[in-house]
Short mmCIF file of C-alpha atoms and ligand atoms in Angstrom, two decimals:
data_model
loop_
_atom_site.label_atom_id
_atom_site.label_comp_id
_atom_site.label_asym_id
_atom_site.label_seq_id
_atom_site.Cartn_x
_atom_site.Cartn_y
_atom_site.Cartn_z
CA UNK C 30 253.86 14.69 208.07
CA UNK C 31 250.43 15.74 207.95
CA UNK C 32 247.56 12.88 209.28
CA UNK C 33 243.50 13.96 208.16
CA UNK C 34 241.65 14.29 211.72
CA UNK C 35 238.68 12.77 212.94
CA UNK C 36 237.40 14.35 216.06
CA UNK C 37 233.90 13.34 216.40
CA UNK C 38 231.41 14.73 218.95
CA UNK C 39 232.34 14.94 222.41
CA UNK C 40 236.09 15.78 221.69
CA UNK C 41 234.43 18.91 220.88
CA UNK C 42 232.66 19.15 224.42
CA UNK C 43 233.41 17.00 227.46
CA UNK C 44 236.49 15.61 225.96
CA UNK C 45 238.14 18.86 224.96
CA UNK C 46 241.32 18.48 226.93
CA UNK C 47 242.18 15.18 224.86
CA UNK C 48 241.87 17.10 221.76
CA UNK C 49 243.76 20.23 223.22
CA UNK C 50 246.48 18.49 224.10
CA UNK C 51 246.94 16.27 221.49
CA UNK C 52 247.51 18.75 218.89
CA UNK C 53 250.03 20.09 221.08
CA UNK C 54 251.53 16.62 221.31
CA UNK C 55 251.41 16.64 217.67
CA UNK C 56 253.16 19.29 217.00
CA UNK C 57 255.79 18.42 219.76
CA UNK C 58 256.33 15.60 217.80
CA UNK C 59 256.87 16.96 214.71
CA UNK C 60 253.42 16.25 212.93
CA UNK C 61 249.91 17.91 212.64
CA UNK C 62 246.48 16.29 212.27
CA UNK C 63 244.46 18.08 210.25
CA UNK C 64 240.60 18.35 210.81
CA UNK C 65 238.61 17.19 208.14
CA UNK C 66 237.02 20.45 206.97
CA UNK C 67 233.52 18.81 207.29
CA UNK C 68 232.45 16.09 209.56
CA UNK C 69 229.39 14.20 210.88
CA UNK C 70 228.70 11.90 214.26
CA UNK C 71 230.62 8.21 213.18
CA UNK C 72 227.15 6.29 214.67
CA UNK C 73 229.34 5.80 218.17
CA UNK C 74 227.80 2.18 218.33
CA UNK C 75 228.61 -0.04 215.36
CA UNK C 76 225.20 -1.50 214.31
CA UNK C 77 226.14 -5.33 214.89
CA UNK C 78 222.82 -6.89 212.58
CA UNK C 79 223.71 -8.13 209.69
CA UNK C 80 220.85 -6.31 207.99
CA UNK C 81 220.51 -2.67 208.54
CA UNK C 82 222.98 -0.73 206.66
CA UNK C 83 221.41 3.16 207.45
CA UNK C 84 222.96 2.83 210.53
CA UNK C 85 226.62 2.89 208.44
CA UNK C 86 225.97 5.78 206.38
CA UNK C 87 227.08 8.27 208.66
CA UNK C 88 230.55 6.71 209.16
CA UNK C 89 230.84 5.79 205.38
CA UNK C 90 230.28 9.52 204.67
CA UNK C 91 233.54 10.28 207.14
CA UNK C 92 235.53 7.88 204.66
CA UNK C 93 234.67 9.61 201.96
CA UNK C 94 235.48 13.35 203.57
CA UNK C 95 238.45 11.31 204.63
CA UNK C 96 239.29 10.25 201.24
CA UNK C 97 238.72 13.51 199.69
CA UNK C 98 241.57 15.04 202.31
CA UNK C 99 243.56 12.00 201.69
CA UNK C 100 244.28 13.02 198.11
CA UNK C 101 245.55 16.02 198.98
CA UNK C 102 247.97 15.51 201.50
CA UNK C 103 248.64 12.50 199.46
CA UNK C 104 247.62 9.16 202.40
CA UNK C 105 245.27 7.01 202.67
CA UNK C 106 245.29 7.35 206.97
CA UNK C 107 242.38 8.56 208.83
CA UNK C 108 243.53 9.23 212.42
CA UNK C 109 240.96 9.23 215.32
CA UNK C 110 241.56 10.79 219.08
CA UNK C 111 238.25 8.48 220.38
CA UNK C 112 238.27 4.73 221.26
CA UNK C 113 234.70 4.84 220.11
CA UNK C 114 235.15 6.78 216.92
CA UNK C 115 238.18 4.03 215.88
CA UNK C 116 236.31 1.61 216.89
CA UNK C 117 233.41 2.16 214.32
CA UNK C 118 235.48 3.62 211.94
CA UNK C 119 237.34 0.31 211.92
CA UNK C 120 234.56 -1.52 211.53
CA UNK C 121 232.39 -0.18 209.10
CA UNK C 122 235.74 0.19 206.66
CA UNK C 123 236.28 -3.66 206.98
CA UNK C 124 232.92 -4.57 206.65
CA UNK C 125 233.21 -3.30 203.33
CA UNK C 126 236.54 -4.94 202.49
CA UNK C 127 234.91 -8.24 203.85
CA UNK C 128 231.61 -7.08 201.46
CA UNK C 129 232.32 -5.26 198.53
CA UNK C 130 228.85 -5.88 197.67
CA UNK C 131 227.76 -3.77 200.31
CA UNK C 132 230.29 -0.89 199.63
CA UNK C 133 228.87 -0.87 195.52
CA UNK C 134 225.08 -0.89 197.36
CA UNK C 135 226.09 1.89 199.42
CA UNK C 136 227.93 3.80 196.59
CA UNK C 137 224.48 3.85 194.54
CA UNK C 138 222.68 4.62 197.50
CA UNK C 139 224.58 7.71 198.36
CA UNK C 140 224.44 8.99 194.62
CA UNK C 141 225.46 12.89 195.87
CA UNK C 142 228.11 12.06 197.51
CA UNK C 143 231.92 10.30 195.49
CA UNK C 144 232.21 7.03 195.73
CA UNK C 145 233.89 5.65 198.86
CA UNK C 146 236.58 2.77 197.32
CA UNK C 147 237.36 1.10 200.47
CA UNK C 148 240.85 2.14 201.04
CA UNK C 149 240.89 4.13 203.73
CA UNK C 150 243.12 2.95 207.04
CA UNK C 151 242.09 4.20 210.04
CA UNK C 152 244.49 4.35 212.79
CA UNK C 153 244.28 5.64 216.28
CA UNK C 154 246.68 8.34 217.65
CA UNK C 155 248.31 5.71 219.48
CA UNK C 156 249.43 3.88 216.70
CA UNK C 157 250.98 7.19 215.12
CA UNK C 158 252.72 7.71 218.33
CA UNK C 159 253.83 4.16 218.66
CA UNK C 160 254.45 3.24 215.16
CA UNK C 161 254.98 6.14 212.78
CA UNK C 162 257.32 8.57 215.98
CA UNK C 163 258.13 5.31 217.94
CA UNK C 164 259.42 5.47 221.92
CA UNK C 165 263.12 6.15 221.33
CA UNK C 166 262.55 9.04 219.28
CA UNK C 167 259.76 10.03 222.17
CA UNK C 168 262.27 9.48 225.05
CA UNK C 169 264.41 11.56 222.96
CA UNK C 170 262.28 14.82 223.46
CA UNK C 171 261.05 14.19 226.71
CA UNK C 172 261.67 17.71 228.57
CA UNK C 173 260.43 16.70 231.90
CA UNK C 174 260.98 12.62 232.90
CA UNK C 175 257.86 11.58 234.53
CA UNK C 176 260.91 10.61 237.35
CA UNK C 177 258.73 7.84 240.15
CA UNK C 178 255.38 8.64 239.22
CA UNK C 179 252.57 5.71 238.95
CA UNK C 180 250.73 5.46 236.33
CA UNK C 181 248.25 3.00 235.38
CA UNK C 182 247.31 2.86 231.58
CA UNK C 183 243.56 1.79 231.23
CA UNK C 184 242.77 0.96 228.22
CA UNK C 185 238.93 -0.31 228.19
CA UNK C 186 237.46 -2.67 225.37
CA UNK C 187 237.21 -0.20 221.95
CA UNK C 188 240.86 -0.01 220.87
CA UNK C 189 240.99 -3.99 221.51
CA UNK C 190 237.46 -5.66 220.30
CA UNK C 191 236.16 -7.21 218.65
CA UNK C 192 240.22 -8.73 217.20
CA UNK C 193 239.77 -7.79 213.55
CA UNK C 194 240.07 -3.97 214.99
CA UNK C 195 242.72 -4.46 217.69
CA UNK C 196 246.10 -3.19 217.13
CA UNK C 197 247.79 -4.32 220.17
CA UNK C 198 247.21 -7.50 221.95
CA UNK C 199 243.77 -7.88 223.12
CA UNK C 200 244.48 -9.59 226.69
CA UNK C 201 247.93 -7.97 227.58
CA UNK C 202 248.16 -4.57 225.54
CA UNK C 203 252.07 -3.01 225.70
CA UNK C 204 251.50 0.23 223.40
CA UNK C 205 250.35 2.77 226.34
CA UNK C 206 252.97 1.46 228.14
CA UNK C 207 255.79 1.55 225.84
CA UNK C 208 255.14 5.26 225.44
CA UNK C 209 254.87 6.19 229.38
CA UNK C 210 257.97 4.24 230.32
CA UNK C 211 259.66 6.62 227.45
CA UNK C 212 258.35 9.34 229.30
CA UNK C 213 259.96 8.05 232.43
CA UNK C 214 257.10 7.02 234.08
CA UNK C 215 256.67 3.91 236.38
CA UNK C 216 253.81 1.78 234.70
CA UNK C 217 251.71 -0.31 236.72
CA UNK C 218 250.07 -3.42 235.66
CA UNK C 219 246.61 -4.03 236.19
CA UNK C 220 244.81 -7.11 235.07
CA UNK C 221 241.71 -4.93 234.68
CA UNK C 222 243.13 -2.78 232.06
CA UNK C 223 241.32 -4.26 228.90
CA UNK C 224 237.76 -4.82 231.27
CA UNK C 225 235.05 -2.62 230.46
CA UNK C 226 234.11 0.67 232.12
CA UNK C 227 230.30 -0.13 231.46
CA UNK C 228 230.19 2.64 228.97
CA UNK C 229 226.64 3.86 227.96
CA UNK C 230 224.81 1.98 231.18
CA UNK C 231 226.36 4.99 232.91
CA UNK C 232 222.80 6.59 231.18
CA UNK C 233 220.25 3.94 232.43
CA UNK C 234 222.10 1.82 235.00
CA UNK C 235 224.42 3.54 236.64
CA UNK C 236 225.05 0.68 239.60
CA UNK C 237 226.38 -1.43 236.78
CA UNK C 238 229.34 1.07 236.14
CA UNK C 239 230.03 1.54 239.88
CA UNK C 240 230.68 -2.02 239.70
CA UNK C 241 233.01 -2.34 237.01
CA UNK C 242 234.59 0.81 238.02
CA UNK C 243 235.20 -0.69 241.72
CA UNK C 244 236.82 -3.78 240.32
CA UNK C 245 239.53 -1.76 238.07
CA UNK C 246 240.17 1.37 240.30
CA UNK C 247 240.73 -1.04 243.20
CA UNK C 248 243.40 -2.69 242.08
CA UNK C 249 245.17 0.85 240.71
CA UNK C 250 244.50 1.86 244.23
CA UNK C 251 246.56 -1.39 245.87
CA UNK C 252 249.31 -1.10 242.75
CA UNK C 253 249.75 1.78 244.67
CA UNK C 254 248.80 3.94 240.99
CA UNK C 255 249.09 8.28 241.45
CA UNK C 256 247.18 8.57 238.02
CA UNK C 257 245.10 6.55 235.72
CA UNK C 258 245.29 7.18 232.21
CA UNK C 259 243.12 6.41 229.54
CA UNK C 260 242.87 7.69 225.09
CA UNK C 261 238.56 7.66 226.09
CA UNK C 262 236.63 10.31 226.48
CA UNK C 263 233.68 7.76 228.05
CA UNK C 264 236.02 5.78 229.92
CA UNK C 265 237.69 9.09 231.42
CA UNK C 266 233.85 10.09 232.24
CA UNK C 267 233.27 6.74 233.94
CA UNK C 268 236.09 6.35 235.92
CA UNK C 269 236.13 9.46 237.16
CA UNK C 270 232.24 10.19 238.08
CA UNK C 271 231.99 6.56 239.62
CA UNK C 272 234.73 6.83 241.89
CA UNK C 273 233.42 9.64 243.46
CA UNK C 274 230.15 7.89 244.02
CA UNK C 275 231.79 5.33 245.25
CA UNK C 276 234.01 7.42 248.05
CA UNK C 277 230.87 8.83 249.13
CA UNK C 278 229.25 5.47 249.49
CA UNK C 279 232.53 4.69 251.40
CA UNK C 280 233.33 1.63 248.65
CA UNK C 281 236.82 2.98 248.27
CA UNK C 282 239.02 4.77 250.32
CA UNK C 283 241.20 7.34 248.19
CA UNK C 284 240.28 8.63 244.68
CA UNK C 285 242.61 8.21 241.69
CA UNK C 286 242.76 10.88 239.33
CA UNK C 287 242.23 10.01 235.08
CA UNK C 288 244.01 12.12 233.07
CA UNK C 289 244.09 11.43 229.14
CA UNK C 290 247.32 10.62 228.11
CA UNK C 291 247.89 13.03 225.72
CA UNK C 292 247.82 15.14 229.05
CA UNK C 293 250.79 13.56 229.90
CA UNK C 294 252.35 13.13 227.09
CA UNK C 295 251.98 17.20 226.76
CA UNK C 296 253.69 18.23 230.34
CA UNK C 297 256.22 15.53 229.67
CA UNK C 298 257.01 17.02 226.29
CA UNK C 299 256.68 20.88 226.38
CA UNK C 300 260.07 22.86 227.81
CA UNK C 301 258.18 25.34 230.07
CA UNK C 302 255.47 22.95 231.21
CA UNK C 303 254.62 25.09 234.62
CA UNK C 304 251.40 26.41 232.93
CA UNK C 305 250.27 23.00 232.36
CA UNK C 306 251.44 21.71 235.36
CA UNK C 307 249.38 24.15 237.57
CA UNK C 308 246.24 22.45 236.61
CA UNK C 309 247.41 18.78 237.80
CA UNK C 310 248.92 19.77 241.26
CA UNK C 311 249.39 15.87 242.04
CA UNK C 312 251.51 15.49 238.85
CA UNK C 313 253.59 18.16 240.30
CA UNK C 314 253.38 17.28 243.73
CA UNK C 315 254.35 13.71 243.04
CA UNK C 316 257.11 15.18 240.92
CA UNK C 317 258.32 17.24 243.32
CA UNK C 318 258.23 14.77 245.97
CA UNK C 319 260.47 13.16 245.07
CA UNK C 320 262.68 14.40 242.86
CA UNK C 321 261.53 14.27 239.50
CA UNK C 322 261.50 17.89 238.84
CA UNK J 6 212.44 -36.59 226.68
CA UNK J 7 211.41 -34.77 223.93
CA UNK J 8 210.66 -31.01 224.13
CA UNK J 9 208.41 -29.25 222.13
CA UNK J 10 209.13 -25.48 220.69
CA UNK J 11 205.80 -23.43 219.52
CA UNK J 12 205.82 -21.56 216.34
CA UNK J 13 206.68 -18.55 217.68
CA UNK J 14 209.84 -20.03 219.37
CA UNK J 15 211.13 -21.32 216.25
CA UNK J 16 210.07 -17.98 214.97
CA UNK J 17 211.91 -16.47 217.81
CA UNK J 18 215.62 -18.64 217.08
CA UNK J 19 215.18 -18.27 213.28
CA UNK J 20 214.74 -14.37 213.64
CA UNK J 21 217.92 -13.84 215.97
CA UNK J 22 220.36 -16.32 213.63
CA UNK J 23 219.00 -14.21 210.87
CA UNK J 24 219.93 -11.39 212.71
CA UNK J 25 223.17 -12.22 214.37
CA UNK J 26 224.57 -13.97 211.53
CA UNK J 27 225.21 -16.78 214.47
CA UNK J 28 224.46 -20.58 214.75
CA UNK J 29 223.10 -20.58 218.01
CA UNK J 30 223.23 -24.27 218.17
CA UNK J 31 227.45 -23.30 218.10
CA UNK J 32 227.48 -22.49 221.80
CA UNK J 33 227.67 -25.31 223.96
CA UNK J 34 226.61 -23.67 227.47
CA UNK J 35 230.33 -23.66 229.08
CA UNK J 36 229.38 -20.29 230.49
CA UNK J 37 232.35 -17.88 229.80
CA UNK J 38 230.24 -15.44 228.21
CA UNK J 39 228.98 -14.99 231.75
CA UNK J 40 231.74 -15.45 233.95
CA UNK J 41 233.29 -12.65 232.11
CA UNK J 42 230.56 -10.14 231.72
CA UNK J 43 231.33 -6.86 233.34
CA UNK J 44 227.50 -6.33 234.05
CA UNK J 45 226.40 -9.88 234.64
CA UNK J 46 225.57 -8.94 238.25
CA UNK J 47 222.67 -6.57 236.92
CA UNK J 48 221.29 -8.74 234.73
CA UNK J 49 217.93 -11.30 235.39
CA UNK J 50 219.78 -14.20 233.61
CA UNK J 51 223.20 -14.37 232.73
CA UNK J 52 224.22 -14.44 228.78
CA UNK J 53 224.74 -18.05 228.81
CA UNK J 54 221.38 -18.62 229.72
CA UNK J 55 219.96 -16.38 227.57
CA UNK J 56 221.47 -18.13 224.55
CA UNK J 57 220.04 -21.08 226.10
CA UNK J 58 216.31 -19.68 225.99
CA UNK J 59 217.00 -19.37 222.15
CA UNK J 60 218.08 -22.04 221.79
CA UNK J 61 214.65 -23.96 223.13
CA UNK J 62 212.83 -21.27 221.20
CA UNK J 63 211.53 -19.69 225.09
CA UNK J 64 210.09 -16.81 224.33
CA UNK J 65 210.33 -15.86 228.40
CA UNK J 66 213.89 -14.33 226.40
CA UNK J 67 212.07 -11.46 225.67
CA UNK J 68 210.90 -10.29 229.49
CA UNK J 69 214.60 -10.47 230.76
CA UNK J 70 216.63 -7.39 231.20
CA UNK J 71 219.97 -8.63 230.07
CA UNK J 72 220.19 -7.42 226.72
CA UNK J 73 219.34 -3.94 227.69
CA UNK J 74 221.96 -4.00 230.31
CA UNK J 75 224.56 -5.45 227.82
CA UNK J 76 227.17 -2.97 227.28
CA UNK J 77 228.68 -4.49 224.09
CA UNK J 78 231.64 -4.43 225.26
CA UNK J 79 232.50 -7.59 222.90
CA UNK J 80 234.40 -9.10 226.26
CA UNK J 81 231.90 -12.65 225.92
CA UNK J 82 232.54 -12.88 222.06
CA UNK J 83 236.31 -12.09 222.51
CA UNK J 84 236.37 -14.89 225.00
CA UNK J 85 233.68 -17.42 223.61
CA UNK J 86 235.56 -20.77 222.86
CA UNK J 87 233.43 -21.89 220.41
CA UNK J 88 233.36 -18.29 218.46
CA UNK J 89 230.25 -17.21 218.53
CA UNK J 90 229.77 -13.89 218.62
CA UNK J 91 227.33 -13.31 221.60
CA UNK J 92 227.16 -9.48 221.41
CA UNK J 93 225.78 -9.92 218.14
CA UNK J 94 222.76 -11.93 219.77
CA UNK J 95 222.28 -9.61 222.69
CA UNK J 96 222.02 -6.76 219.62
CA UNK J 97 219.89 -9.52 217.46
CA UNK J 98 217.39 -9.36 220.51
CA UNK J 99 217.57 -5.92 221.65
CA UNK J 100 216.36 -5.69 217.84
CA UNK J 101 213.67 -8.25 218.18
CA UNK J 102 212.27 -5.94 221.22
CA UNK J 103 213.04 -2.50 219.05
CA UNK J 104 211.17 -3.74 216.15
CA UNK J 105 208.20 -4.58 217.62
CA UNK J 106 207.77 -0.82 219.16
CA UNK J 107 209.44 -1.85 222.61
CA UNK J 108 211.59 0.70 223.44
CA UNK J 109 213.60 0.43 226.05
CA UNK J 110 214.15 4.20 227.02
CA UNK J 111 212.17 6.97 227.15
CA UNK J 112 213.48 9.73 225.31
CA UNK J 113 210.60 12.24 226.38
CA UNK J 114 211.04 11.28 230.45
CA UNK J 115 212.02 13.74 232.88
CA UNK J 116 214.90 11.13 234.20
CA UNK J 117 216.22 10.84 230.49
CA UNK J 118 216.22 14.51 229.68
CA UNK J 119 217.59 15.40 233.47
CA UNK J 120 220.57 12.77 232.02
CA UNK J 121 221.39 15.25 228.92
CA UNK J 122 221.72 18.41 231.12
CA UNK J 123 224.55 16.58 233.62
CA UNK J 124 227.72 16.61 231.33
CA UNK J 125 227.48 13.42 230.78
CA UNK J 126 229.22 12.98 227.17
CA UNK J 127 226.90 13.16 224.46
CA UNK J 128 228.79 9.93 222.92
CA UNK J 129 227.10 7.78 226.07
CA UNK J 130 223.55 9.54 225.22
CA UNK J 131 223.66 8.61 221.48
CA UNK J 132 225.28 5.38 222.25
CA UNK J 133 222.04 4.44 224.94
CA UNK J 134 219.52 5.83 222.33
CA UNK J 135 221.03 4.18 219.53
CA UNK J 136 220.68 0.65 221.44
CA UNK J 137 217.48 1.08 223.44
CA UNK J 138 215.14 3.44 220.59
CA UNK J 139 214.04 2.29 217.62
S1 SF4 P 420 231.21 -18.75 226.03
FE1 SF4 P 420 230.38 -19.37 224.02
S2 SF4 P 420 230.07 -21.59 224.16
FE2 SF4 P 420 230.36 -20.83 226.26
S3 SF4 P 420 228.25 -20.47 227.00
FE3 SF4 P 420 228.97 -18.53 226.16
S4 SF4 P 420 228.31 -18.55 224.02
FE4 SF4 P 420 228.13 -20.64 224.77
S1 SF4 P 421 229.01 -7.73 225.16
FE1 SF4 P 421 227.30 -7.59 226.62
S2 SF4 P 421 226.93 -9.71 227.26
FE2 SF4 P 421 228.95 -9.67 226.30
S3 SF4 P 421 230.39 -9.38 228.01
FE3 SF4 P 421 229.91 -7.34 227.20
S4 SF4 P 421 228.19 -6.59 228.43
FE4 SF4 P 421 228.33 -8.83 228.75
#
């Protein structure tokens, strides 16, 4: 099966490893997401007024490029890698289902481009994980059982809100679960798991994200977690960059580290996984530990 | 007691429904949106309140932070009992502000441009642009 690919920006930078692995994953799995040959920025934000539409245009152009791929490997599925880039994706697609007004406004507007026809579905590489592979068939190629090792799934508010976009359950999300227990892994529940990282404050008020960051990390830290793990590049950023203010402010005691999942999901799945392994010595020091390996 | 709301206050509430797409006469001041605000703790006035202001067409709205702090997370309107979708208003007034050639950020300071040398990702730097520049 081959998925069309949206990677949007910072996949491409700061959130390379998601992307790395991923394909990897992918291919593990017995699928491939193909890149759209041409992409732009989604917007990041969804514009929530009800009366500026320029602000759409960029995503709206990804459905089309989207739609264009989609007739050639014959769906109509647009996968993304990015809470955020779902997340707008998402929305802007069922605003115009909700509004077809708005998608025949937009279609004049953007008179050099096809018209978009409003049946794209965009799903995020979670859902092709947990709905197209599914965790037996996961558990089934697991090389390496995560064996005793902690691991908190965070998943942060774009995959979940606002409800018309969520494709788990917005207060007690199972999917990221689901596919670490296949893996072998011990998964840790933490109420603070669909709570907000404070996303783009980390930019003009950073206190705000120590905050939220204290809240959720401390209760991985008493769960007794050995990794967080998160599908978002900002969240990943966040969490990771705040807890190390906060050790040196002495506001926590022991930092966790937060590893996409993908990562996991890639040194859980490949046969000769010591080349991964070597860059997360904790992984394999838990592993080792006791017993896993 | 009867309360009086100037011109520009009515102004003011009819420009954020407009916006929003809410009823702002929906929310009846239970104060979820707040208690369940990540950021409430940085803001001036919590989002209940700030609904309230609207509501009595108080144009003090405008001078409090807490629609630039807003991280629209969409954790109040997931929450609100009554529906109403309170991220929309935060955006509704962060637009009122925008509009009027009130930017909230800087992009020419020394702070902002020191921000897009640390790797911070670039989806955080578009994200704070796109909700605090017009
Ligand atoms: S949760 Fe809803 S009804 Fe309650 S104060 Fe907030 S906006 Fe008003
Ligand atoms: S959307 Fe804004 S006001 Fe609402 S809970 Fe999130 S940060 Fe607070």
């Amino acid at each position: 099966m081959e998925y069309p690919y949206y990677p949007g920006c910072t996949l491409k930078t700061t959130g390379k490893k998601d992307e790395e692995a991923a394909l990897e994953v992918a291919k593990l799995l017995g699928f491939e997401l193909k890149e759209l040959p041409t992409w732009t920025c989604c917007g990041v934000v969804y514009n929530l007024t009800s009366d500026v539409m320029a602000d759409h245009l960029s995503a709206t152009r990804t459905l089309i490029r989207a739609q264009e791929m989609g007739r050639e490997l014959n769906t109509n599925k647009l996968v993304t890698l990015c809470s955020m880039c779902y997340n707008v994706l998402k929305q802007v697609n069922l605003m115009y289902k909700n509004n077809p007004d708005k998608l025949y406004n937009v279609n004049l507007f953007m008179d050099t481009e096809e018209d978009y026809l409003g049946n794209i579905e965009i799903i995020h590489f979670l859902e092709v994980l947990y709905r197209d592979i599914g965790p037996e068939k996961i558990k089934e190629k697991v090389k390496t059982p995560l064996k005793n090792l902690k691991v908190d799934p965070y998943y942060g508010c774009m995959l979940l809100r606002p409800k018309s976009i969520a494709f788990d359950s917005q207060d007690s999300p199972h999917v990221m679960g689901d596919i670490l227990s296949a893996l072998g892994a011990k998964v840790i529940e933490n109420p603070m798991t669909v709570e907000c990282c404070g996303a783009h404050q980390i930019i003009t008020n950073k206190e705000a994200v120590l905050d939220c960051v204290q809240r959720i990390v401390t209760i991985s830290q008493s769960k007794g977690a050995d990794v967080i793990v998160t599908p978002c590049p900002l969240c990943q950023y966040n969490l990771t960059t705040a807890q190390k203010s906060l050790f040196e402010k002495g506001k926590i005691n022991q930092k966790i580290p937060v590893i996409y999942l993908s990562e996991l999901l890639r040194i859980s799945l490949t046969e000769n996984n010591e080349n991964y392994l070597k860059d997360y010595m904790f992984i394999k020091d838990k592993l080792e530990d006791r017993g896993g390996l | 007691m009867v309360f009086t709301v100037s011109e520009k206050g009515l102004e003011l509430r009819k420009t954020v429904e407009e916006i929003s797409g809410q009823n702002i006469f929906q929310c009846y001041q239970c104060g979820k949106c707040s208690a369940t605000c990540p950021v409430v703790d940085s803001m001036d006035v919590a989002p209940n309140k700030v609904i309230r202001y609207v509501q009595m067409g108080d144009l003090e709205v405008l001078e409090q932070n807490t629609f630039w702090v807003c991280a629209a997370c969409f954790t109040c309107s997931a929450r609100c009992p009554r529906s109403v979708d309170i991220a929309k208003i935060m955006e509704a007034l962060r637009n009122v502000m925008l509009r009027n050639k009130q930017d909230f950020i800087n992009i020419y300071s020394k702070e902002f441009i020191e921000k897009m040398i640390e790797e911070i990702p670039q989806m955080a730097i578009v994200a704070a642009i796109k909700k605090g520049v017009w």
